[in-house]
Short mmCIF file of N, CA and C in Angstrom, two decimals:
data_model
loop_
_atom_site.label_atom_id
_atom_site.label_comp_id
_atom_site.label_asym_id
_atom_site.label_seq_id
_atom_site.Cartn_x
_atom_site.Cartn_y
_atom_site.Cartn_z
N THR A 1 64.08 156.74 119.71
CA THR A 1 65.18 155.86 119.37
C THR A 1 66.27 155.96 120.42
N VAL A 2 67.08 154.88 120.53
CA VAL A 2 68.26 154.86 121.39
C VAL A 2 69.44 154.44 120.54
N THR A 3 70.65 154.80 120.96
CA THR A 3 71.85 154.48 120.22
C THR A 3 72.67 153.46 121.01
N VAL A 4 73.16 152.43 120.31
CA VAL A 4 73.98 151.39 120.94
C VAL A 4 75.37 151.48 120.33
N VAL A 5 76.39 151.72 121.20
CA VAL A 5 77.77 151.91 120.75
C VAL A 5 78.73 151.05 121.57
N GLY A 6 79.99 151.03 121.15
CA GLY A 6 81.02 150.32 121.90
C GLY A 6 81.35 148.99 121.26
N GLU A 7 81.35 147.93 122.04
CA GLU A 7 81.70 146.59 121.60
C GLU A 7 80.50 145.95 120.88
N VAL A 8 80.20 146.53 119.70
CA VAL A 8 79.08 146.08 118.88
C VAL A 8 79.58 145.87 117.46
N SER A 9 78.82 145.13 116.67
CA SER A 9 79.22 144.89 115.29
C SER A 9 79.12 146.16 114.45
N GLY A 10 78.45 147.13 114.93
CA GLY A 10 78.32 148.44 114.28
C GLY A 10 77.39 149.30 115.12
N THR A 11 77.69 150.58 115.19
CA THR A 11 76.83 151.47 115.96
C THR A 11 75.43 151.41 115.38
N ARG A 12 74.46 151.26 116.26
CA ARG A 12 73.07 151.10 115.83
C ARG A 12 72.19 152.15 116.49
N VAL A 13 71.24 152.63 115.72
CA VAL A 13 70.16 153.45 116.26
C VAL A 13 68.94 152.53 116.25
N VAL A 14 68.43 152.25 117.44
CA VAL A 14 67.39 151.24 117.59
C VAL A 14 66.09 151.91 118.02
N PRO A 15 64.98 151.55 117.38
CA PRO A 15 63.70 152.10 117.84
C PRO A 15 63.34 151.54 119.21
N ALA A 16 62.84 152.39 120.06
CA ALA A 16 62.42 151.98 121.41
C ALA A 16 61.14 152.73 121.76
N TRP A 17 60.30 152.09 122.52
CA TRP A 17 59.09 152.74 122.99
C TRP A 17 59.08 152.71 124.50
N GLY A 18 58.06 153.15 125.14
CA GLY A 18 58.00 153.36 126.58
C GLY A 18 58.29 152.15 127.44
N LEU A 19 58.06 150.94 126.94
CA LEU A 19 58.28 149.74 127.74
C LEU A 19 59.45 148.89 127.23
N THR A 20 60.37 149.50 126.49
CA THR A 20 61.54 148.78 125.99
C THR A 20 62.60 148.74 127.08
N ARG A 21 63.09 147.55 127.35
CA ARG A 21 64.13 147.37 128.37
C ARG A 21 65.51 147.28 127.72
N LEU A 22 66.53 147.52 128.52
CA LEU A 22 67.92 147.50 128.06
C LEU A 22 68.27 146.20 127.35
N SER A 23 67.87 145.07 127.91
CA SER A 23 68.22 143.76 127.34
C SER A 23 67.66 143.56 125.93
N GLU A 24 66.65 144.31 125.55
CA GLU A 24 66.01 144.14 124.25
C GLU A 24 66.75 144.83 123.11
N VAL A 25 67.70 145.72 123.41
CA VAL A 25 68.33 146.51 122.34
C VAL A 25 69.81 146.21 122.13
N ILE A 26 70.33 145.20 122.78
CA ILE A 26 71.77 144.94 122.67
C ILE A 26 72.10 143.78 121.73
N SER A 27 71.24 143.49 120.79
CA SER A 27 71.44 142.36 119.88
C SER A 27 72.66 142.54 118.98
N SER A 28 73.15 143.75 118.82
CA SER A 28 74.32 143.97 117.95
C SER A 28 75.64 143.80 118.70
N ALA A 29 75.58 143.37 119.95
CA ALA A 29 76.80 143.18 120.74
C ALA A 29 77.63 142.04 120.17
N THR A 30 78.96 142.18 120.22
CA THR A 30 79.84 141.10 119.77
C THR A 30 79.93 140.05 120.89
N SER A 31 80.55 138.93 120.59
CA SER A 31 80.68 137.88 121.59
C SER A 31 81.66 138.26 122.70
N PHE A 32 82.41 139.34 122.51
CA PHE A 32 83.35 139.81 123.53
C PHE A 32 82.80 140.98 124.35
N ALA A 33 81.56 141.36 124.11
CA ALA A 33 80.96 142.48 124.84
C ALA A 33 80.62 142.06 126.26
N SER A 34 80.83 142.95 127.19
CA SER A 34 80.51 142.68 128.59
C SER A 34 79.04 142.96 128.85
N THR A 35 78.39 142.00 129.47
CA THR A 35 77.02 142.22 129.92
C THR A 35 77.02 142.58 131.41
N ARG A 36 78.20 142.60 132.02
CA ARG A 36 78.32 142.86 133.44
C ARG A 36 78.37 144.35 133.75
N GLU A 37 78.74 145.16 132.76
CA GLU A 37 78.82 146.60 132.99
C GLU A 37 78.38 147.33 131.72
N VAL A 38 77.07 147.47 131.57
CA VAL A 38 76.49 148.17 130.43
C VAL A 38 76.09 149.57 130.92
N THR A 39 76.56 150.57 130.22
CA THR A 39 76.34 151.95 130.65
C THR A 39 75.25 152.62 129.83
N ILE A 40 74.37 153.33 130.52
CA ILE A 40 73.36 154.13 129.84
C ILE A 40 73.63 155.59 130.17
N THR A 41 73.78 156.39 129.12
CA THR A 41 73.93 157.84 129.28
C THR A 41 72.61 158.46 128.85
N ARG A 42 71.94 159.10 129.80
CA ARG A 42 70.64 159.71 129.52
C ARG A 42 70.81 161.03 128.79
N ARG A 43 69.73 161.52 128.27
CA ARG A 43 69.73 162.76 127.50
C ARG A 43 70.22 163.94 128.34
N ASP A 44 69.99 163.90 129.66
CA ASP A 44 70.43 165.00 130.54
C ASP A 44 71.90 164.87 130.95
N GLY A 45 72.61 163.83 130.45
CA GLY A 45 74.03 163.67 130.72
C GLY A 45 74.37 162.74 131.87
N THR A 46 73.38 162.30 132.63
CA THR A 46 73.65 161.37 133.72
C THR A 46 73.98 159.98 133.16
N THR A 47 74.86 159.29 133.87
CA THR A 47 75.30 157.98 133.43
C THR A 47 75.13 156.98 134.56
N GLN A 48 74.70 155.77 134.21
CA GLN A 48 74.56 154.71 135.20
C GLN A 48 74.90 153.38 134.54
N SER A 49 75.56 152.50 135.33
CA SER A 49 75.94 151.17 134.83
C SER A 49 74.98 150.11 135.35
N TYR A 50 74.78 149.08 134.52
CA TYR A 50 73.86 148.00 134.86
C TYR A 50 74.53 146.65 134.59
N ASP A 51 74.12 145.65 135.34
CA ASP A 51 74.64 144.30 135.20
C ASP A 51 73.54 143.42 134.62
N LEU A 52 73.59 143.21 133.30
CA LEU A 52 72.53 142.43 132.64
C LEU A 52 72.57 140.95 133.01
N PHE A 53 73.71 140.44 133.46
CA PHE A 53 73.77 139.06 133.91
C PHE A 53 72.83 138.87 135.10
N LYS A 54 72.88 139.80 136.04
CA LYS A 54 71.98 139.72 137.20
C LYS A 54 70.53 139.81 136.77
N ALA A 55 70.26 140.64 135.78
CA ALA A 55 68.89 140.82 135.32
C ALA A 55 68.37 139.56 134.64
N LEU A 56 69.16 139.02 133.73
CA LEU A 56 68.69 137.89 132.94
C LEU A 56 68.78 136.57 133.67
N ARG A 57 69.77 136.40 134.53
CA ARG A 57 69.97 135.12 135.22
C ARG A 57 69.23 135.06 136.54
N ARG A 58 69.20 136.19 137.25
CA ARG A 58 68.62 136.18 138.59
C ARG A 58 67.31 136.95 138.69
N GLY A 59 66.87 137.55 137.59
CA GLY A 59 65.58 138.23 137.57
C GLY A 59 65.58 139.58 138.26
N ALA A 60 66.73 140.24 138.37
CA ALA A 60 66.81 141.55 139.01
C ALA A 60 66.41 142.63 138.00
N LEU A 61 65.15 143.00 138.00
CA LEU A 61 64.65 143.96 137.01
C LEU A 61 65.26 145.35 137.15
N ASP A 62 65.76 145.69 138.34
CA ASP A 62 66.41 147.00 138.49
C ASP A 62 67.72 147.06 137.71
N GLU A 63 68.26 145.92 137.26
CA GLU A 63 69.46 145.88 136.42
C GLU A 63 69.12 145.85 134.93
N ASP A 64 67.84 145.86 134.60
CA ASP A 64 67.37 145.88 133.21
C ASP A 64 66.33 147.01 133.07
N PRO A 65 66.80 148.27 133.10
CA PRO A 65 65.87 149.39 133.18
C PRO A 65 65.12 149.65 131.88
N LEU A 66 64.04 150.39 132.02
CA LEU A 66 63.30 150.88 130.86
C LEU A 66 64.12 152.00 130.22
N LEU A 67 64.07 152.08 128.90
CA LEU A 67 64.86 153.08 128.17
C LEU A 67 64.01 154.29 127.82
N CYS A 68 64.71 155.39 127.61
CA CYS A 68 64.06 156.64 127.19
C CYS A 68 64.64 157.07 125.85
N SER A 69 63.84 157.79 125.09
CA SER A 69 64.31 158.28 123.82
C SER A 69 65.56 159.15 124.02
N GLY A 70 66.57 158.91 123.20
CA GLY A 70 67.81 159.68 123.30
C GLY A 70 68.89 159.02 124.14
N ASP A 71 68.59 157.90 124.80
CA ASP A 71 69.59 157.20 125.60
C ASP A 71 70.71 156.67 124.69
N VAL A 72 71.92 156.67 125.24
CA VAL A 72 73.06 156.08 124.55
C VAL A 72 73.55 154.91 125.40
N ILE A 73 73.49 153.71 124.84
CA ILE A 73 73.91 152.50 125.55
C ILE A 73 75.33 152.17 125.08
N THR A 74 76.25 152.03 126.04
CA THR A 74 77.64 151.74 125.72
C THR A 74 78.02 150.38 126.27
N LEU A 75 78.47 149.52 125.38
CA LEU A 75 78.95 148.18 125.77
C LEU A 75 80.47 148.19 125.73
N THR A 76 81.11 147.70 126.78
CA THR A 76 82.56 147.61 126.82
C THR A 76 82.99 146.17 126.55
N ARG A 77 84.28 145.98 126.37
CA ARG A 77 84.82 144.63 126.16
C ARG A 77 84.92 143.93 127.50
N ALA A 78 84.54 142.66 127.52
CA ALA A 78 84.61 141.87 128.75
C ALA A 78 86.06 141.70 129.17
N GLN A 79 86.32 141.83 130.47
CA GLN A 79 87.68 141.73 130.99
C GLN A 79 88.10 140.31 131.29
N ARG A 80 87.15 139.47 131.71
CA ARG A 80 87.50 138.11 132.13
C ARG A 80 86.38 137.14 131.78
N MET A 81 86.49 136.56 130.59
CA MET A 81 85.52 135.56 130.15
C MET A 81 86.13 134.19 130.38
N ILE A 82 85.38 133.32 131.05
CA ILE A 82 85.85 131.98 131.41
C ILE A 82 84.87 130.96 130.86
N ILE A 83 85.39 129.92 130.26
CA ILE A 83 84.56 128.84 129.72
C ILE A 83 84.47 127.74 130.78
N LEU A 84 83.25 127.32 131.08
CA LEU A 84 83.02 126.27 132.07
C LEU A 84 82.35 125.09 131.38
N GLY A 85 82.90 123.90 131.59
CA GLY A 85 82.33 122.71 130.98
C GLY A 85 82.49 121.50 131.87
N GLY A 86 82.01 120.38 131.40
CA GLY A 86 82.14 119.14 132.15
C GLY A 86 80.91 118.87 133.00
N ARG A 87 81.14 118.30 134.16
CA ARG A 87 80.07 117.81 135.02
C ARG A 87 79.51 118.92 135.93
N VAL A 88 78.91 119.94 135.31
CA VAL A 88 78.22 121.00 136.03
C VAL A 88 76.80 121.10 135.48
N TYR A 89 75.94 121.71 136.23
CA TYR A 89 74.54 121.81 135.79
C TYR A 89 74.37 122.76 134.62
N GLU A 90 75.13 123.87 134.59
CA GLU A 90 74.99 124.84 133.51
C GLU A 90 76.35 125.24 132.97
N ALA A 91 76.81 124.49 131.97
CA ALA A 91 78.06 124.82 131.30
C ALA A 91 77.83 126.05 130.42
N GLY A 92 78.90 126.79 130.16
CA GLY A 92 78.77 127.97 129.30
C GLY A 92 79.98 128.86 129.43
N THR A 93 79.89 130.02 128.80
CA THR A 93 80.93 131.03 128.88
C THR A 93 80.41 132.13 129.77
N TYR A 94 81.17 132.45 130.82
CA TYR A 94 80.73 133.41 131.83
C TYR A 94 81.74 134.53 132.00
N GLN A 95 81.22 135.71 132.35
CA GLN A 95 82.05 136.87 132.60
C GLN A 95 82.14 137.06 134.11
N LEU A 96 83.28 136.72 134.66
CA LEU A 96 83.47 136.82 136.10
C LEU A 96 83.87 138.24 136.48
N LEU A 97 83.41 138.65 137.64
CA LEU A 97 83.82 139.94 138.18
C LEU A 97 85.21 139.78 138.79
N GLU A 98 85.84 140.89 139.09
CA GLU A 98 87.23 140.91 139.56
C GLU A 98 87.46 140.05 140.80
N HIS A 99 86.56 140.08 141.74
CA HIS A 99 86.75 139.37 143.01
C HIS A 99 86.29 137.92 142.98
N GLU A 100 85.74 137.44 141.87
CA GLU A 100 85.19 136.09 141.80
C GLU A 100 86.25 135.10 141.32
N GLY A 101 86.19 133.87 141.89
CA GLY A 101 87.17 132.85 141.56
C GLY A 101 86.54 131.57 141.07
N ILE A 102 87.30 130.50 141.16
CA ILE A 102 86.88 129.21 140.62
C ILE A 102 85.68 128.64 141.37
N ALA A 103 85.61 128.84 142.67
CA ALA A 103 84.46 128.34 143.43
C ALA A 103 83.18 129.08 143.03
N ASP A 104 83.28 130.40 142.82
CA ASP A 104 82.12 131.18 142.35
C ASP A 104 81.68 130.71 140.97
N LEU A 105 82.66 130.46 140.11
CA LEU A 105 82.35 130.01 138.75
C LEU A 105 81.53 128.73 138.78
N ILE A 106 81.96 127.77 139.58
CA ILE A 106 81.29 126.46 139.59
C ILE A 106 79.97 126.50 140.35
N THR A 107 79.94 127.16 141.50
CA THR A 107 78.72 127.13 142.31
C THR A 107 77.67 128.14 141.87
N SER A 108 78.08 129.38 141.60
CA SER A 108 77.10 130.42 141.24
C SER A 108 76.73 130.39 139.76
N TYR A 109 77.73 130.34 138.92
CA TYR A 109 77.46 130.40 137.48
C TYR A 109 77.05 129.03 136.93
N GLY A 110 77.81 127.99 137.28
CA GLY A 110 77.53 126.65 136.78
C GLY A 110 76.46 125.91 137.56
N LYS A 111 75.95 126.53 138.62
CA LYS A 111 74.88 125.96 139.47
C LYS A 111 75.27 124.67 140.17
N GLY A 112 76.58 124.44 140.35
CA GLY A 112 77.04 123.28 141.09
C GLY A 112 77.46 122.14 140.20
N MET A 113 78.01 121.12 140.86
CA MET A 113 78.53 119.96 140.15
C MET A 113 77.57 118.78 140.23
N LEU A 114 77.61 117.96 139.23
CA LEU A 114 76.83 116.73 139.21
C LEU A 114 77.48 115.69 140.11
N ASN A 115 76.71 114.69 140.53
CA ASN A 115 77.25 113.60 141.34
C ASN A 115 78.37 112.91 140.57
N GLY A 116 79.36 112.46 141.31
CA GLY A 116 80.48 111.76 140.71
C GLY A 116 81.52 112.66 140.09
N SER A 117 81.54 113.94 140.49
CA SER A 117 82.53 114.87 139.96
C SER A 117 83.77 114.86 140.82
N ASP A 118 84.91 115.05 140.20
CA ASP A 118 86.19 115.05 140.90
C ASP A 118 86.48 116.47 141.39
N VAL A 119 86.18 116.74 142.66
CA VAL A 119 86.35 118.09 143.21
C VAL A 119 87.80 118.42 143.52
N GLN A 120 88.65 117.42 143.57
CA GLN A 120 90.05 117.67 143.90
C GLN A 120 90.93 117.85 142.67
N ASN A 121 90.38 117.64 141.49
CA ASN A 121 91.15 117.79 140.25
C ASN A 121 90.35 118.54 139.20
N ILE A 122 89.99 119.78 139.50
CA ILE A 122 89.31 120.62 138.51
C ILE A 122 90.36 121.00 137.47
N ARG A 123 90.09 120.69 136.21
CA ARG A 123 91.07 120.93 135.14
C ARG A 123 90.90 122.34 134.59
N VAL A 124 91.98 123.11 134.60
CA VAL A 124 91.98 124.47 134.05
C VAL A 124 92.99 124.49 132.90
N GLN A 125 92.51 124.83 131.72
CA GLN A 125 93.37 124.93 130.54
C GLN A 125 93.57 126.39 130.22
N ARG A 126 94.83 126.78 130.06
CA ARG A 126 95.18 128.18 129.78
C ARG A 126 96.13 128.20 128.59
N TYR A 127 95.80 129.02 127.60
CA TYR A 127 96.63 129.08 126.40
C TYR A 127 97.91 129.85 126.69
N ASN A 128 99.03 129.25 126.35
CA ASN A 128 100.34 129.87 126.52
C ASN A 128 100.79 130.35 125.15
N SER A 129 100.67 131.65 124.88
CA SER A 129 100.97 132.18 123.56
C SER A 129 102.46 132.14 123.23
N GLU A 130 103.32 132.06 124.25
CA GLU A 130 104.77 132.00 124.00
C GLU A 130 105.18 130.72 123.30
N ILE A 131 104.54 129.61 123.68
CA ILE A 131 104.90 128.33 123.06
C ILE A 131 103.80 127.81 122.14
N GLY A 132 102.67 128.47 122.12
CA GLY A 132 101.57 128.08 121.24
C GLY A 132 100.85 126.81 121.65
N LEU A 133 100.87 126.50 122.95
CA LEU A 133 100.21 125.31 123.46
C LEU A 133 99.37 125.66 124.68
N TRP A 134 98.52 124.71 125.07
CA TRP A 134 97.69 124.88 126.26
C TRP A 134 98.43 124.33 127.48
N ASP A 135 98.49 125.11 128.54
CA ASP A 135 98.98 124.64 129.83
C ASP A 135 97.78 124.08 130.59
N VAL A 136 97.98 122.95 131.24
CA VAL A 136 96.89 122.34 132.01
C VAL A 136 97.27 122.37 133.48
N HIS A 137 96.35 122.88 134.30
CA HIS A 137 96.53 122.95 135.75
C HIS A 137 95.39 122.17 136.39
N TYR A 138 95.68 121.52 137.50
CA TYR A 138 94.65 120.82 138.26
C TYR A 138 94.49 121.53 139.60
N VAL A 139 93.26 121.89 139.93
CA VAL A 139 92.97 122.68 141.11
C VAL A 139 92.02 121.92 142.02
N ASP A 140 92.33 121.91 143.29
CA ASP A 140 91.45 121.33 144.31
C ASP A 140 90.42 122.39 144.66
N LEU A 141 89.16 122.11 144.47
CA LEU A 141 88.11 123.10 144.70
C LEU A 141 88.12 123.65 146.13
N PHE A 142 88.54 122.83 147.09
CA PHE A 142 88.52 123.26 148.48
C PHE A 142 89.86 123.82 148.95
N ASN A 143 90.87 123.83 148.09
CA ASN A 143 92.18 124.35 148.47
C ASN A 143 92.77 125.07 147.25
N HIS A 144 92.20 126.21 146.90
CA HIS A 144 92.56 126.90 145.66
C HIS A 144 92.95 128.36 145.88
N GLU A 145 93.39 128.71 147.07
CA GLU A 145 93.65 130.12 147.40
C GLU A 145 94.61 130.80 146.43
N SER A 146 95.63 130.08 145.97
CA SER A 146 96.67 130.71 145.17
C SER A 146 96.39 130.68 143.66
N PHE A 147 95.29 130.10 143.24
CA PHE A 147 95.03 129.98 141.81
C PHE A 147 94.02 131.02 141.35
N GLU A 148 94.42 131.83 140.39
CA GLU A 148 93.54 132.88 139.88
C GLU A 148 93.22 132.62 138.42
N LEU A 149 91.95 132.70 138.08
CA LEU A 149 91.52 132.53 136.70
C LEU A 149 91.82 133.79 135.90
N VAL A 150 92.23 133.60 134.65
CA VAL A 150 92.50 134.74 133.77
C VAL A 150 91.61 134.64 132.54
N HIS A 151 91.55 135.73 131.80
CA HIS A 151 90.71 135.85 130.62
C HIS A 151 90.93 134.67 129.67
N LEU A 152 89.84 134.06 129.24
CA LEU A 152 89.78 132.95 128.29
C LEU A 152 90.29 131.62 128.83
N ASP A 153 90.40 131.46 130.15
CA ASP A 153 90.69 130.15 130.73
C ASP A 153 89.51 129.23 130.45
N GLN A 154 89.81 127.94 130.35
CA GLN A 154 88.78 126.92 130.19
C GLN A 154 88.81 126.02 131.41
N VAL A 155 87.68 125.92 132.10
CA VAL A 155 87.59 125.15 133.33
C VAL A 155 86.67 123.95 133.08
N PHE A 156 87.17 122.75 133.41
CA PHE A 156 86.39 121.53 133.20
C PHE A 156 86.31 120.75 134.50
N VAL A 157 85.10 120.34 134.84
CA VAL A 157 84.90 119.47 135.99
C VAL A 157 84.78 118.06 135.43
N ASP A 158 85.79 117.26 135.69
CA ASP A 158 85.85 115.90 135.14
C ASP A 158 85.17 114.92 136.08
N PRO A 159 84.77 113.75 135.55
CA PRO A 159 84.18 112.73 136.42
C PRO A 159 85.25 112.12 137.32
N LEU A 160 84.82 111.68 138.46
CA LEU A 160 85.70 110.99 139.38
C LEU A 160 86.04 109.64 138.75
N VAL A 161 87.31 109.36 138.62
CA VAL A 161 87.75 108.13 137.99
C VAL A 161 87.62 107.00 139.01
N GLN A 162 86.82 106.03 138.66
CA GLN A 162 86.65 104.88 139.53
C GLN A 162 87.84 103.95 139.36
N ARG A 163 88.50 103.67 140.43
CA ARG A 163 89.63 102.74 140.37
C ARG A 163 89.08 101.33 140.57
N SER A 164 89.49 100.45 139.70
CA SER A 164 89.01 99.07 139.83
C SER A 164 89.62 98.44 141.08
N GLN A 165 88.81 97.72 141.78
CA GLN A 165 89.27 97.08 143.00
C GLN A 165 89.67 95.65 142.67
N SER A 166 90.96 95.40 142.67
CA SER A 166 91.45 94.06 142.38
C SER A 166 92.68 93.80 143.22
N ILE A 167 93.00 92.55 143.33
CA ILE A 167 94.19 92.16 144.05
C ILE A 167 94.99 91.23 143.17
N THR A 168 96.28 91.22 143.39
CA THR A 168 97.15 90.33 142.67
C THR A 168 97.82 89.40 143.67
N ILE A 169 97.75 88.12 143.38
CA ILE A 169 98.37 87.13 144.27
C ILE A 169 99.53 86.52 143.50
N GLU A 170 100.69 86.58 144.09
CA GLU A 170 101.87 86.02 143.46
C GLU A 170 102.47 84.95 144.35
N GLY A 171 103.16 84.07 143.74
CA GLY A 171 103.86 83.06 144.52
C GLY A 171 103.33 81.67 144.23
N ALA A 172 103.66 80.75 145.09
CA ALA A 172 103.28 79.35 144.91
C ALA A 172 101.93 79.10 145.56
N VAL A 173 100.87 79.52 144.90
CA VAL A 173 99.51 79.36 145.42
C VAL A 173 98.74 78.55 144.40
N SER A 174 98.07 77.52 144.88
CA SER A 174 97.27 76.74 143.93
C SER A 174 95.92 77.43 143.73
N ALA A 175 95.32 77.21 142.60
CA ALA A 175 94.05 77.84 142.28
C ALA A 175 92.96 77.43 143.26
N ASN A 176 92.98 76.23 143.76
CA ASN A 176 91.97 75.76 144.71
C ASN A 176 92.04 76.53 146.03
N GLU A 177 93.25 76.86 146.48
CA GLU A 177 93.40 77.62 147.73
C GLU A 177 92.84 79.02 147.58
N VAL A 178 93.03 79.66 146.43
CA VAL A 178 92.51 81.00 146.21
C VAL A 178 90.99 80.99 146.22
N TYR A 179 90.36 80.05 145.53
CA TYR A 179 88.90 79.98 145.49
C TYR A 179 88.33 79.68 146.87
N ASP A 180 89.01 78.84 147.65
CA ASP A 180 88.52 78.53 149.01
C ASP A 180 88.52 79.78 149.88
N GLU A 181 89.55 80.61 149.75
CA GLU A 181 89.65 81.82 150.57
C GLU A 181 88.61 82.86 150.15
N LEU A 182 88.27 82.93 148.88
CA LEU A 182 87.31 83.93 148.40
C LEU A 182 85.88 83.54 148.66
N SER A 183 85.60 82.27 148.86
CA SER A 183 84.23 81.79 149.03
C SER A 183 83.69 82.15 150.38
#
């Protein structure tokens, strides 16, 4: 058996056998548990951290190790969870690492933007607890050096708004003259 503690709905002792991987025993994790830094303390006292996001998303099996009897798995609370939605290939809630920003969120986690996305007006909604409302920021994906995402920000890639192409003619113009010029 292995023990799962930390950011879980309750400490669990889970049966495990020789081919049980870390990802198979964390079902009791809360929605705020970090999958980016899961710690295993072995029976001999050694401790090592693993990134289950890399294991499950990118297939890095060295980040999803086999468990041994007596292991203690510790889940911590996620530090920076960001919600990504809109015109991206894979919308969802992602746990960004400290050095990752909005470009990493959209390209690495969201797998890029769909055609017709507005890259100059990425909408970021951030809850302002002082006034009880959401602050909305617009970020240019290619010029975002000063903008840092914080825990529970919501990022939306909106469609590019097509502006209708029309002209207005004012003055003393007869309808026949306008049609002649357009033909």
